[in-house]
Amino acid sequence: GRLRVDFFDAGDAYLESRILETGDVIMLEGDGGHGFEILDEVEVIEIKTGPYLGVAEKRRFGAKPPEGGYRITPSPPHEE
């Protein structure tokens, strides 16, 4: 499948997006936020470090990329 990951800074300002495809791996760190947009049917596995405190630890924010203004950063080619 495919999905778009949108990245935001700590102030919820949009930074860039990446398209992930089958076999891709991404590690999210830092103080900013992220959002996902499913482009094709996809299965995602999330692994979280440290204790999981439940839904209460998630911060929901209304930031969205500008409509039609996505900055898609190409991912490096897959190794074979």
Coordinates of N, CA, C and O in Angstrom, one line a residue:
G1 N 0.8 -1.2 0.0 CA 0.0 0.0 0.0 C 0.9 1.3 0.0 O 2.1 1.2 -0.1
R2 N 0.2 2.4 0.1 CA 0.9 3.7 0.1 C 0.2 4.6 1.1 O -1.0 4.6 1.2
L3 N 1.0 5.4 1.8 CA 0.4 6.5 2.6 C 1.3 7.7 2.6 O 2.5 7.6 2.3
R4 N 0.7 8.8 2.8 CA 1.5 10.1 2.9 C 1.6 10.4 4.4 O 0.7 10.4 5.2
V5 N 2.9 10.8 4.8 CA 3.1 11.2 6.1 C 3.4 12.7 6.0 O 4.3 13.2 5.3
D6 N 2.6 13.5 6.8 CA 2.8 15.0 6.8 C 3.5 15.3 8.1 O 3.1 14.8 9.2
F7 N 4.6 16.1 8.0 CA 5.4 16.5 9.2 C 5.1 18.0 9.6 O 5.0 18.8 8.7
F8 N 5.0 18.2 10.9 CA 4.7 19.6 11.4 C 5.8 19.9 12.5 O 6.3 19.0 13.2
D9 N 6.1 21.2 12.6 CA 7.0 21.6 13.7 C 6.3 21.7 15.0 O 5.1 21.4 15.1
A10 N 7.0 22.0 16.1 CA 6.4 22.1 17.4 C 5.3 23.1 17.5 O 4.4 23.0 18.4
G11 N 5.3 24.1 16.6 CA 4.2 25.1 16.6 C 3.1 24.8 15.7 O 2.3 25.6 15.3
D12 N 3.0 23.5 15.2 CA 2.0 23.0 14.3 C 2.1 23.5 12.9 O 1.1 23.4 12.1
A13 N 3.2 24.1 12.5 CA 3.4 24.6 11.1 C 3.8 23.4 10.2 O 4.7 22.7 10.6
Y14 N 3.2 23.3 9.1 CA 3.5 22.3 8.1 C 4.9 22.4 7.6 O 5.4 23.5 7.3
L15 N 5.7 21.3 7.6 CA 7.1 21.3 7.1 C 7.2 20.6 5.7 O 7.6 21.2 4.8
E16 N 6.8 19.4 5.6 CA 6.9 18.6 4.4 C 6.1 17.3 4.5 O 5.6 17.0 5.6
S17 N 6.1 16.5 3.4 CA 5.4 15.3 3.4 C 6.3 14.2 2.7 O 7.2 14.6 1.9
R18 N 6.1 13.0 3.0 CA 6.8 11.9 2.4 C 5.7 10.8 2.0 O 4.8 10.6 2.8
I19 N 5.9 10.2 0.9 CA 5.1 9.0 0.5 C 5.8 7.8 0.9 O 7.0 7.6 0.5
L20 N 5.1 6.9 1.7 CA 5.7 5.6 2.0 C 5.0 4.5 1.2 O 3.8 4.6 1.0
E21 N 5.8 3.6 0.8 CA 5.2 2.5 0.0 C 5.6 1.1 0.7 O 6.3 1.1 1.7
T22 N 5.1 0.1 0.2 CA 5.3 -1.3 0.8 C 6.8 -1.5 1.1 O 7.6 -1.2 0.2
G23 N 7.1 -1.9 2.3 CA 8.5 -2.2 2.7 C 9.2 -1.0 3.3 O 10.3 -1.1 3.9
D24 N 8.6 0.2 3.2 CA 9.3 1.4 3.8 C 9.2 1.4 5.3 O 8.3 0.8 5.9
V25 N 10.2 2.0 5.9 CA 10.2 2.2 7.4 C 10.5 3.6 7.7 O 11.3 4.3 7.0
I26 N 9.9 4.1 8.7 CA 10.1 5.5 9.1 C 10.2 5.6 10.6 O 9.5 4.8 11.3
M27 N 11.1 6.4 11.1 CA 11.3 6.6 12.6 C 11.0 8.1 12.8 O 11.5 9.0 12.2
L28 N 10.0 8.3 13.7 CA 9.6 9.6 14.1 C 10.2 10.1 15.4 O 10.0 9.4 16.4
E29 N 10.9 11.2 15.4 CA 11.5 11.7 16.7 C 11.2 13.2 16.7 O 10.9 13.8 15.7
G30 N 11.5 13.8 17.8 CA 11.4 15.2 17.9 C 10.2 15.8 18.6 O 9.3 15.0 19.1
D31 N 10.1 17.1 18.5 CA 9.0 17.8 19.2 C 7.8 18.1 18.3 O 6.8 18.6 18.8
G32 N 7.9 17.9 17.0 CA 6.8 18.2 16.1 C 5.8 17.1 16.1 O 5.8 16.2 16.8
G33 N 4.8 17.3 15.2 CA 3.8 16.3 15.0 C 3.8 15.7 13.7 O 4.6 16.1 12.8
H34 N 2.9 14.8 13.5 CA 2.8 14.1 12.2 C 1.4 13.7 12.0 O 0.6 13.6 12.9
G35 N 1.0 13.5 10.7 CA -0.3 13.0 10.4 C -0.2 12.0 9.2 O 0.8 12.1 8.5
F36 N -1.1 11.1 9.1 CA -1.1 10.1 8.0 C -2.3 10.3 7.1 O -3.4 10.6 7.6
E37 N -2.1 10.2 5.8 CA -3.2 10.1 4.8 C -3.1 8.8 4.0 O -2.0 8.6 3.4
I38 N -4.0 7.9 4.1 CA -3.9 6.7 3.4 C -4.2 6.9 2.0 O -5.3 7.5 1.6
L39 N -3.3 6.5 1.1 CA -3.5 6.7 -0.4 C -4.0 5.4 -1.0 O -4.7 5.5 -2.0
D40 N -3.5 4.3 -0.6 CA -4.0 3.0 -1.1 C -4.1 2.1 0.1 O -3.4 2.4 1.2
E41 N -4.9 1.0 0.1 CA -5.0 0.1 1.2 C -3.7 -0.2 1.7 O -2.8 -0.6 1.0
V42 N -3.5 -0.1 3.0 CA -2.2 -0.3 3.6 C -2.3 -0.9 5.0 O -3.3 -0.8 5.7
E43 N -1.3 -1.6 5.4 CA -1.2 -2.1 6.8 C 0.0 -1.5 7.4 O 1.1 -1.5 6.9
V44 N -0.2 -0.9 8.6 CA 0.8 -0.1 9.3 C 1.1 -0.8 10.7 O 0.1 -1.1 11.4
I45 N 2.3 -0.9 11.0 CA 2.7 -1.4 12.3 C 3.5 -0.3 13.0 O 4.5 0.2 12.5
E46 N 3.0 0.1 14.2 CA 3.6 1.2 15.0 C 4.3 0.5 16.2 O 3.7 -0.2 16.9
I47 N 5.5 0.9 16.4 CA 6.3 0.4 17.6 C 6.7 1.7 18.4 O 7.3 2.6 17.8
K48 N 6.3 1.7 19.6 CA 6.6 2.9 20.4 C 7.6 2.5 21.5 O 7.4 1.5 22.2
T49 N 8.5 3.4 21.7 CA 9.5 3.1 22.8 C 8.9 3.7 24.1 O 8.1 4.6 24.1
G50 N 9.4 3.1 25.2 CA 9.0 3.6 26.5 C 7.6 3.1 26.9 O 6.9 2.4 26.1
P51 N 7.1 3.5 28.0 CA 5.8 3.1 28.4 C 4.7 3.8 27.6 O 4.8 4.9 27.2
Y52 N 3.7 3.0 27.3 CA 2.5 3.5 26.6 C 1.5 4.0 27.6 O 1.0 3.2 28.4
L53 N 1.2 5.2 27.6 CA 0.3 5.8 28.6 C -1.2 5.8 28.1 O -2.0 6.4 28.8
G54 N -1.4 5.3 27.0 CA -2.8 5.3 26.5 C -3.1 6.5 25.6 O -2.3 7.3 25.4
V55 N -4.3 6.6 25.2 CA -4.8 7.7 24.3 C -4.6 9.0 25.0 O -4.4 10.0 24.3
A56 N -4.6 9.1 26.3 CA -4.5 10.4 27.0 C -3.1 11.1 26.7 O -3.0 12.3 26.7
E57 N -2.1 10.3 26.3 CA -0.8 10.9 26.0 C -0.7 11.5 24.6 O 0.2 12.3 24.3
K58 N -1.7 11.2 23.8 CA -1.7 11.7 22.4 C -2.2 13.1 22.4 O -3.2 13.5 23.1
R59 N -1.6 14.0 21.7 CA -2.1 15.4 21.6 C -2.7 15.5 20.2 O -2.0 15.3 19.2
R60 N -3.9 15.8 20.1 CA -4.6 16.0 18.8 C -4.5 17.5 18.5 O -4.7 18.3 19.3
F61 N -4.2 17.7 17.2 CA -4.1 19.1 16.8 C -4.7 19.2 15.4 O -4.9 18.2 14.7
G62 N -5.2 20.4 15.1 CA -5.9 20.6 13.9 C -5.1 21.0 12.7 O -5.6 21.4 11.7
A63 N -3.8 21.0 12.8 CA -2.9 21.4 11.7 C -3.1 20.5 10.5 O -3.1 19.3 10.7
K64 N -3.1 21.1 9.4 CA -3.2 20.3 8.1 C -2.3 21.0 7.1 O -2.1 22.2 7.2
P65 N -1.7 20.3 6.2 CA -1.0 20.9 5.1 C -1.9 21.8 4.3 O -3.1 21.6 4.2
P66 N -1.3 22.8 3.6 CA -2.1 23.7 2.8 C -2.7 22.9 1.7 O -2.1 22.0 1.1
E67 N -4.0 23.1 1.4 CA -4.7 22.3 0.3 C -4.0 22.5 -1.0 O -3.7 23.6 -1.5
G68 N -3.6 21.3 -1.6 CA -2.9 21.3 -2.8 C -1.4 21.8 -2.8 O -0.8 22.0 -3.8
G69 N -1.0 22.2 -1.6 CA 0.4 22.7 -1.4 C 1.4 21.8 -0.7 O 2.3 22.2 0.0
Y70 N 1.2 20.5 -0.9 CA 2.1 19.5 -0.3 C 3.5 19.7 -0.8 O 3.7 19.8 -2.0
R71 N 4.5 19.6 0.0 CA 5.9 19.5 -0.4 C 6.3 18.1 -0.2 O 6.7 17.7 0.9
I72 N 6.3 17.3 -1.3 CA 6.7 15.9 -1.2 C 8.2 15.8 -1.4 O 8.7 16.1 -2.4
T73 N 8.8 15.3 -0.4 CA 10.3 15.0 -0.4 C 10.5 13.6 -0.9 O 9.9 12.7 -0.3
P74 N 11.2 13.4 -2.0 CA 11.4 12.0 -2.5 C 12.1 11.2 -1.5 O 13.0 11.6 -0.8
S75 N 11.7 9.9 -1.4 CA 12.4 9.0 -0.5 C 13.5 8.4 -1.3 O 13.5 8.3 -2.5
P76 N 14.6 7.9 -0.6 CA 15.7 7.3 -1.3 C 15.2 6.0 -1.9 O 14.3 5.4 -1.5
P77 N 15.9 5.6 -3.0 CA 15.5 4.3 -3.7 C 15.6 3.1 -2.8 O 16.5 3.1 -1.9
H78 N 14.8 2.1 -3.0 CA 14.9 0.9 -2.2 C 16.1 0.1 -2.6 O 16.5 0.0 -3.8
E79 N 16.8 -0.5 -1.7 CA 17.9 -1.4 -2.0 C 17.4 -2.8 -2.3 O 16.4 -3.2 -1.8
E80 N 18.0 -3.4 -3.3 CA 17.5 -4.8 -3.6 C 18.6 -5.8 -3.4 O 19.7 -5.5 -3.2

